Every structure is written in C-alpha cells, then in structure tokens.
Amino acid sequence: MSAVLDIELIRTFHTVARSGRFKAAAEQLHKSPAAISVHIQRLEAVAGGRLFDRDNQSVALTTLGKRLLHSTSELLSTHDRVLAELHGPRLAGRIRLGIPDEYAAHVIRDILPIFAAAWPNVVLEVKTASSYSLREQVQAGKLHGAVLTLPLGQREPRAQVLVATTPVWVAATSRAQPAKGVIPLAIHAADCPYRSLMLEALKAAGHTWRVVLESPSSQAIRACVESGLAITLMDRAKMTSAMRIVEELPLAAEHEVMFLRSAQAQHDEALELLAQAIHQHFRL
C-alpha cells in the first residue's frame, strides 16, 4: 500500500515547527504532548527520516523537515480553503481584532486576506496598539481578540501561544554603538513590553541612557537604528541586513507572542476560525 499524507499529521508538524516546542504545539492543538510526539513519529515514518532535532528546551527542523515544511505549506492552505469554501457562506458576523504595530503588516498582508476570502460574510475591524493596551481592551470586551507579546509567565488564561521569542539588542552594522557611557535609545511607546524590558534591564545593569526616539511605529524605530542614531530591542527575526546584535548589553528575557480572545467571544465560531488562521500562518 502506498504511503498517504494525513492532513492532521501535517497540521501538527507545522504547529511544532512554528512554535518550536512540543508542549506549545500541544496547547495550541488541544492535545497532549504524547499525542503530538506520536503524530510526528507517524509522519517521520512516511517521510523516511527525522523531521526535528530535539533537546530539552526546543526543537529545530532538520534538512528533511525544512523540505517537508516548504512542500506542504500550500497543501495545508488548500485543504483549509476548500473546507472554508464549502461552509463559508453560512458564517457571518463581525470581529474586532487588535494587532501590535510590529506584527501588523504581516497579519494584515499575509493572513487576513486568506480569512476574508474564505469567510466573505465576516466583517473585520482592525486596530493597532501596544500589547498591554490591547490586552486591556480585550479584557474590557472592546476587542474580540488580539495578537499580543507578553513576558514569559504572564500568559492570559484564554490565550494560545503562537511563537516564543527572545528579543535582542540591535545597532547599525555601519556604526559602533557604545555599551558604556550614555546609550542612545530608540524606544517603543508606553504600554509596550519591550519598552519596559529595555529600561529595566539597563537600569539593573547600571547603564545610563538618553532617548533619541520614542515612537509607536516599529518602522520609525527600525529607521532610527539603521541610520546609526540609536540602539533598540527587537525580535531577532525582525533584524535587517543593516543591523547587528549588541552582545555587551544584558540578555533579554524570553517573551511569547499569543492570541488572546475576550471572555464574551470565547465560543464565537468566526473568532475561532480567525484564531486558527492566525495560528497556522503567523511567522516572526
């Protein structure tokens, strides 16, 4: 009998690859870590080799795993799109969604059009703000759901983790930035977890700083760093070729990017489908 690719195994594989942890994938898919391991083992048997290199903390894709991830992305999207086309017209509603500025372009450009095409009668209203502000608005019922970045250990009860990230200090590659003396900073707006992390870490390490730029715009902060005017803290995956990591500054704490839904909308079918789309397609 010829081998068959089980779409459930493919979905588990993509979730593990995206989250970097079997435990996080289990939480997202509402399965036990043991069930996730069984899914991966079954898929590895079909693929003919190991898909992940594993240690106690995280997993990383093997060469075979990278090939499978690339080759099955469209398969998973097509599967979900066909199902959505079969059921899409019956679903209607309105979703108020919050997104931090640093992830807004990705979610708006790469994820929301897929959802809107599949569920044309669901109206989307999007708001960008800092993570702490969005969390408050979700808790108050002003937003149905939001993508948030929060320090490890601050996860909300109704949140599902998308990815884990450890932010890094970055400066322009073309210009050395001082790790001693007065450090020029480009900082995020109030209510951003990275802003608090930056200032608290520098204070604890005895550094002094001056603020060159304070902005809610990740684009403005990126431009300030690339120009050599300041340093900042950002996700490693968001670094550009014009940036380098500043090793001399304190290591930053791990954070989690998650999707949080309001208590009032936790059983809303449209919001659940949007959460699934974000889980499937979100990348740093």
Short mmCIF file of C-alpha atoms in Angstrom, two decimals:
data_model
loop_
_atom_site.label_atom_id
_atom_site.label_comp_id
_atom_site.label_asym_id
_atom_site.label_seq_id
_atom_site.Cartn_x
_atom_site.Cartn_y
_atom_site.Cartn_z
CA MET A 1 0.00 0.00 0.00
CA SER A 2 1.39 3.42 -0.93
CA ALA A 3 2.06 5.99 1.78
CA VAL A 4 -0.58 8.65 2.47
CA LEU A 5 -0.04 12.11 3.94
CA ASP A 6 -2.55 12.60 6.76
CA ILE A 7 -3.60 16.26 6.90
CA GLU A 8 -3.87 16.11 10.72
CA LEU A 9 -0.24 14.98 10.94
CA ILE A 10 0.78 17.79 8.59
CA ARG A 11 -1.03 20.33 10.76
CA THR A 12 0.69 19.02 13.88
CA PHE A 13 4.06 19.19 12.11
CA HIS A 14 3.51 22.82 11.05
CA THR A 15 2.40 23.78 14.57
CA VAL A 16 5.51 22.26 16.14
CA ALA A 17 7.75 23.91 13.53
CA ARG A 18 6.14 27.30 14.15
CA SER A 19 6.10 27.17 17.95
CA GLY A 20 9.48 25.46 18.38
CA ARG A 21 8.19 23.31 21.24
CA PHE A 22 6.13 20.14 21.50
CA LYS A 23 4.43 21.46 24.65
CA ALA A 24 3.41 24.72 22.98
CA ALA A 25 2.07 22.81 19.96
CA ALA A 26 0.06 20.56 22.28
CA GLU A 27 -1.54 23.60 23.92
CA GLN A 28 -2.42 25.16 20.59
CA LEU A 29 -3.95 21.96 19.20
CA HIS A 30 -5.61 20.94 22.50
CA LYS A 31 -3.75 17.64 22.55
CA SER A 32 -1.32 16.00 24.98
CA PRO A 33 2.44 16.25 24.34
CA ALA A 34 2.43 12.46 23.97
CA ALA A 35 -0.13 12.70 21.17
CA ILE A 36 1.99 15.34 19.43
CA SER A 37 5.03 13.03 19.62
CA VAL A 38 3.02 10.15 18.13
CA HIS A 39 1.87 12.38 15.25
CA ILE A 40 5.44 13.40 14.48
CA GLN A 41 6.68 9.82 14.68
CA ARG A 42 3.98 8.69 12.25
CA LEU A 43 4.83 11.49 9.85
CA GLU A 44 8.55 10.72 10.11
CA ALA A 45 7.76 7.13 9.15
CA VAL A 46 6.05 8.38 5.99
CA ALA A 47 8.76 10.97 5.27
CA GLY A 48 11.54 8.45 5.75
CA GLY A 49 13.63 10.28 8.32
CA ARG A 50 13.78 12.65 11.28
CA LEU A 51 11.99 15.95 10.88
CA PHE A 52 13.29 17.65 14.05
CA ASP A 53 16.48 17.81 16.06
CA ARG A 54 15.36 17.97 19.70
CA ASP A 55 16.72 18.95 23.10
CA ASN A 56 15.10 19.57 26.46
CA GLN A 57 14.13 23.13 25.61
CA SER A 58 13.16 23.31 21.95
CA VAL A 59 13.20 21.67 18.54
CA ALA A 60 14.76 22.67 15.23
CA LEU A 61 13.92 21.49 11.73
CA THR A 62 16.27 19.04 10.06
CA THR A 63 17.06 19.41 6.35
CA LEU A 64 14.28 16.92 5.61
CA GLY A 65 11.95 18.83 7.92
CA LYS A 66 12.62 22.11 6.10
CA ARG A 67 11.85 20.46 2.77
CA LEU A 68 8.62 18.99 4.08
CA LEU A 69 7.56 22.29 5.67
CA HIS A 70 8.08 24.13 2.39
CA SER A 71 6.39 21.49 0.25
CA THR A 72 3.30 21.07 2.45
CA SER A 73 2.51 24.72 3.20
CA GLU A 74 0.36 25.08 0.10
CA LEU A 75 -1.22 21.68 0.72
CA LEU A 76 -2.40 22.73 4.17
CA SER A 77 -3.67 26.08 2.90
CA THR A 78 -5.53 24.43 0.02
CA HIS A 79 -7.15 21.91 2.36
CA ASP A 80 -8.42 24.63 4.68
CA ARG A 81 -9.51 26.84 1.80
CA VAL A 82 -11.61 24.05 0.25
CA LEU A 83 -13.32 23.38 3.57
CA ALA A 84 -13.94 27.08 4.04
CA GLU A 85 -15.45 27.39 0.56
CA LEU A 86 -17.86 24.59 1.38
CA HIS A 87 -19.04 26.26 4.58
CA GLY A 88 -18.05 29.89 4.18
CA PRO A 89 -21.34 31.45 3.03
CA ARG A 90 -23.21 30.23 6.12
CA LEU A 91 -20.92 32.07 8.55
CA ALA A 92 -21.48 35.76 9.26
CA GLY A 93 -20.51 38.18 11.98
CA ARG A 94 -18.16 40.97 12.99
CA ILE A 95 -14.73 40.66 14.58
CA ARG A 96 -12.81 43.50 16.22
CA LEU A 97 -9.15 42.46 16.12
CA GLY A 98 -6.11 44.08 17.75
CA ILE A 99 -2.52 43.76 16.49
CA PRO A 100 0.74 45.31 17.75
CA ASP A 101 2.37 47.58 15.19
CA GLU A 102 5.43 45.34 14.76
CA TYR A 103 3.28 42.44 13.53
CA ALA A 104 0.50 44.41 11.83
CA ALA A 105 1.91 44.38 8.29
CA HIS A 106 2.41 40.61 8.36
CA VAL A 107 -1.04 39.81 9.77
CA ILE A 108 -2.86 42.29 7.52
CA ARG A 109 -0.98 41.37 4.36
CA ASP A 110 -0.45 37.62 4.76
CA ILE A 111 -3.24 36.29 6.99
CA LEU A 112 -6.38 38.44 6.93
CA PRO A 113 -6.88 38.23 3.13
CA ILE A 114 -6.89 34.41 3.38
CA PHE A 115 -9.51 34.56 6.11
CA ALA A 116 -11.61 37.19 4.31
CA ALA A 117 -11.64 35.16 1.09
CA ALA A 118 -12.74 32.03 2.94
CA TRP A 119 -15.39 33.72 5.08
CA PRO A 120 -16.70 36.65 3.00
CA ASN A 121 -19.64 37.42 5.29
CA VAL A 122 -17.48 38.03 8.36
CA VAL A 123 -16.67 41.74 8.77
CA LEU A 124 -13.20 42.52 10.13
CA GLU A 125 -12.32 45.69 12.07
CA VAL A 126 -8.61 46.01 12.91
CA LYS A 127 -6.90 48.23 15.48
CA THR A 128 -3.18 48.58 16.17
CA ALA A 129 -1.83 49.46 19.60
CA SER A 130 0.79 48.29 22.11
CA SER A 131 0.41 44.83 23.65
CA TYR A 132 -0.53 45.94 27.16
CA SER A 133 -3.12 48.34 25.76
CA LEU A 134 -4.59 45.62 23.53
CA ARG A 135 -4.74 43.22 26.47
CA GLU A 136 -6.76 45.74 28.47
CA GLN A 137 -9.15 46.27 25.56
CA VAL A 138 -9.69 42.53 25.13
CA GLN A 139 -10.30 42.13 28.86
CA ALA A 140 -12.82 45.00 28.76
CA GLY A 141 -14.64 43.45 25.80
CA LYS A 142 -13.74 46.32 23.46
CA LEU A 143 -11.91 43.87 21.19
CA HIS A 144 -12.96 40.31 20.43
CA GLY A 145 -9.35 39.16 20.17
CA ALA A 146 -5.79 40.38 19.77
CA VAL A 147 -2.26 39.28 18.98
CA LEU A 148 -0.05 40.15 21.99
CA THR A 149 3.57 39.92 23.08
CA LEU A 150 3.97 39.29 26.80
CA PRO A 151 6.86 38.22 29.04
CA LEU A 152 7.12 34.50 29.75
CA GLY A 153 4.93 33.74 32.73
CA GLN A 154 2.32 36.42 32.04
CA ARG A 155 0.18 34.33 29.70
CA GLU A 156 -3.54 35.00 29.97
CA PRO A 157 -5.95 32.09 30.68
CA ARG A 158 -7.70 32.41 27.29
CA ALA A 159 -4.51 32.91 25.29
CA GLN A 160 -2.93 30.47 22.86
CA VAL A 161 0.78 30.82 22.18
CA LEU A 162 1.80 31.42 18.56
CA VAL A 163 5.60 31.53 18.97
CA ALA A 164 8.23 32.11 21.63
CA THR A 165 10.83 34.82 21.09
CA THR A 166 13.86 36.18 22.92
CA PRO A 167 14.43 39.81 21.83
CA VAL A 168 17.96 41.05 21.17
CA TRP A 169 19.70 44.41 21.37
CA VAL A 170 20.47 45.73 17.89
CA ALA A 171 22.52 48.58 16.40
CA ALA A 172 23.52 49.66 12.90
CA THR A 173 26.13 47.44 11.26
CA SER A 174 27.85 50.52 9.85
CA ARG A 175 28.45 52.20 13.17
CA ALA A 176 29.69 51.02 16.55
CA GLN A 177 27.39 51.83 19.43
CA PRO A 178 28.70 52.31 22.94
CA ALA A 179 27.83 49.71 25.56
CA LYS A 180 29.24 52.05 28.20
CA GLY A 181 28.58 55.70 28.87
CA VAL A 182 25.28 57.21 27.80
CA ILE A 183 23.47 54.78 25.48
CA PRO A 184 21.26 56.30 22.74
CA LEU A 185 17.92 54.52 22.61
CA ALA A 186 15.01 54.19 20.23
CA ILE A 187 12.15 53.09 22.48
CA HIS A 188 8.65 51.88 21.90
CA ALA A 189 5.58 53.74 23.09
CA ALA A 190 4.17 53.33 26.58
CA ASP A 191 2.41 50.02 27.35
CA CYS A 192 4.85 48.06 25.16
CA PRO A 193 6.52 45.13 26.99
CA TYR A 194 9.82 45.70 25.17
CA ARG A 195 9.96 49.31 26.34
CA SER A 196 9.67 48.23 29.97
CA LEU A 197 12.18 45.44 29.42
CA MET A 198 14.74 47.78 27.84
CA LEU A 199 14.66 50.38 30.57
CA GLU A 200 14.51 47.94 33.48
CA ALA A 201 17.39 45.84 32.11
CA LEU A 202 19.62 48.87 31.56
CA LYS A 203 18.82 50.30 34.99
CA ALA A 204 19.54 46.98 36.72
CA ALA A 205 22.90 46.72 34.92
CA GLY A 206 23.89 50.28 35.92
CA HIS A 207 23.77 51.78 32.44
CA THR A 208 22.67 55.33 31.66
CA TRP A 209 20.81 56.27 28.50
CA ARG A 210 19.15 59.04 26.56
CA VAL A 211 16.09 58.69 24.39
CA VAL A 212 16.74 59.60 20.76
CA LEU A 213 13.34 58.39 19.52
CA GLU A 214 10.10 57.41 21.25
CA SER A 215 7.52 56.09 18.82
CA PRO A 216 4.64 53.61 18.49
CA SER A 217 5.90 52.89 14.97
CA SER A 218 8.20 49.89 14.50
CA GLN A 219 9.13 51.31 11.10
CA ALA A 220 10.36 54.56 12.67
CA ILE A 221 12.35 52.66 15.30
CA ARG A 222 13.91 50.46 12.64
CA ALA A 223 14.93 53.51 10.58
CA CYS A 224 16.47 55.15 13.65
CA VAL A 225 18.59 52.07 14.35
CA GLU A 226 19.63 51.52 10.73
CA SER A 227 20.75 55.14 10.47
CA GLY A 228 23.12 54.62 13.41
CA LEU A 229 21.34 57.10 15.68
CA ALA A 230 20.30 54.65 18.40
CA ILE A 231 20.00 51.05 19.53
CA THR A 232 16.85 49.18 20.45
CA LEU A 233 15.41 45.82 21.47
CA MET A 234 13.55 43.72 18.90
CA ASP A 235 12.80 40.17 17.83
CA ARG A 236 15.85 38.58 16.27
CA ALA A 237 13.72 37.58 13.26
CA LYS A 238 12.90 41.26 12.62
CA MET A 239 16.55 42.27 12.19
CA THR A 240 17.58 43.60 8.80
CA SER A 241 20.90 43.31 6.98
CA ALA A 242 21.72 46.85 8.19
CA MET A 243 21.67 45.72 11.83
CA ARG A 244 23.96 43.81 14.18
CA ILE A 245 23.41 42.33 17.62
CA VAL A 246 24.95 44.24 20.54
CA GLU A 247 26.43 41.48 22.67
CA GLU A 248 27.65 43.70 25.52
CA LEU A 249 24.21 44.60 26.87
CA PRO A 250 22.13 42.47 29.30
CA LEU A 251 20.43 39.37 27.92
CA ALA A 252 16.70 39.92 27.42
CA ALA A 253 14.03 37.70 28.93
CA GLU A 254 12.01 35.32 26.78
CA HIS A 255 8.60 36.50 25.59
CA GLU A 256 5.62 34.80 23.99
CA VAL A 257 3.54 36.00 21.07
CA MET A 258 -0.01 34.82 21.66
CA PHE A 259 -3.59 35.20 20.53
CA LEU A 260 -5.96 36.33 23.29
CA ARG A 261 -9.74 36.27 22.97
CA SER A 262 -12.27 38.05 25.16
CA ALA A 263 -14.40 36.16 27.66
CA GLN A 264 -17.53 37.32 25.85
CA ALA A 265 -16.39 35.90 22.50
CA GLN A 266 -14.56 32.74 23.54
CA HIS A 267 -17.23 30.50 21.96
CA ASP A 268 -17.69 32.61 18.83
CA GLU A 269 -17.27 30.41 15.74
CA ALA A 270 -15.95 33.17 13.48
CA LEU A 271 -13.34 34.19 16.06
CA GLU A 272 -12.28 30.57 16.48
CA LEU A 273 -11.72 30.27 12.72
CA LEU A 274 -9.74 33.51 12.69
CA ALA A 275 -7.63 32.22 15.59
CA GLN A 276 -6.96 29.03 13.61
CA ALA A 277 -5.87 31.05 10.57
CA ILE A 278 -3.52 33.17 12.67
CA HIS A 279 -2.08 30.07 14.37
CA GLN A 280 -1.44 28.43 11.01
CA HIS A 281 0.12 31.34 9.16
CA PHE A 282 1.76 33.56 11.79
CA ARG A 283 5.54 33.91 11.50
CA LEU A 284 8.01 36.25 13.17
#
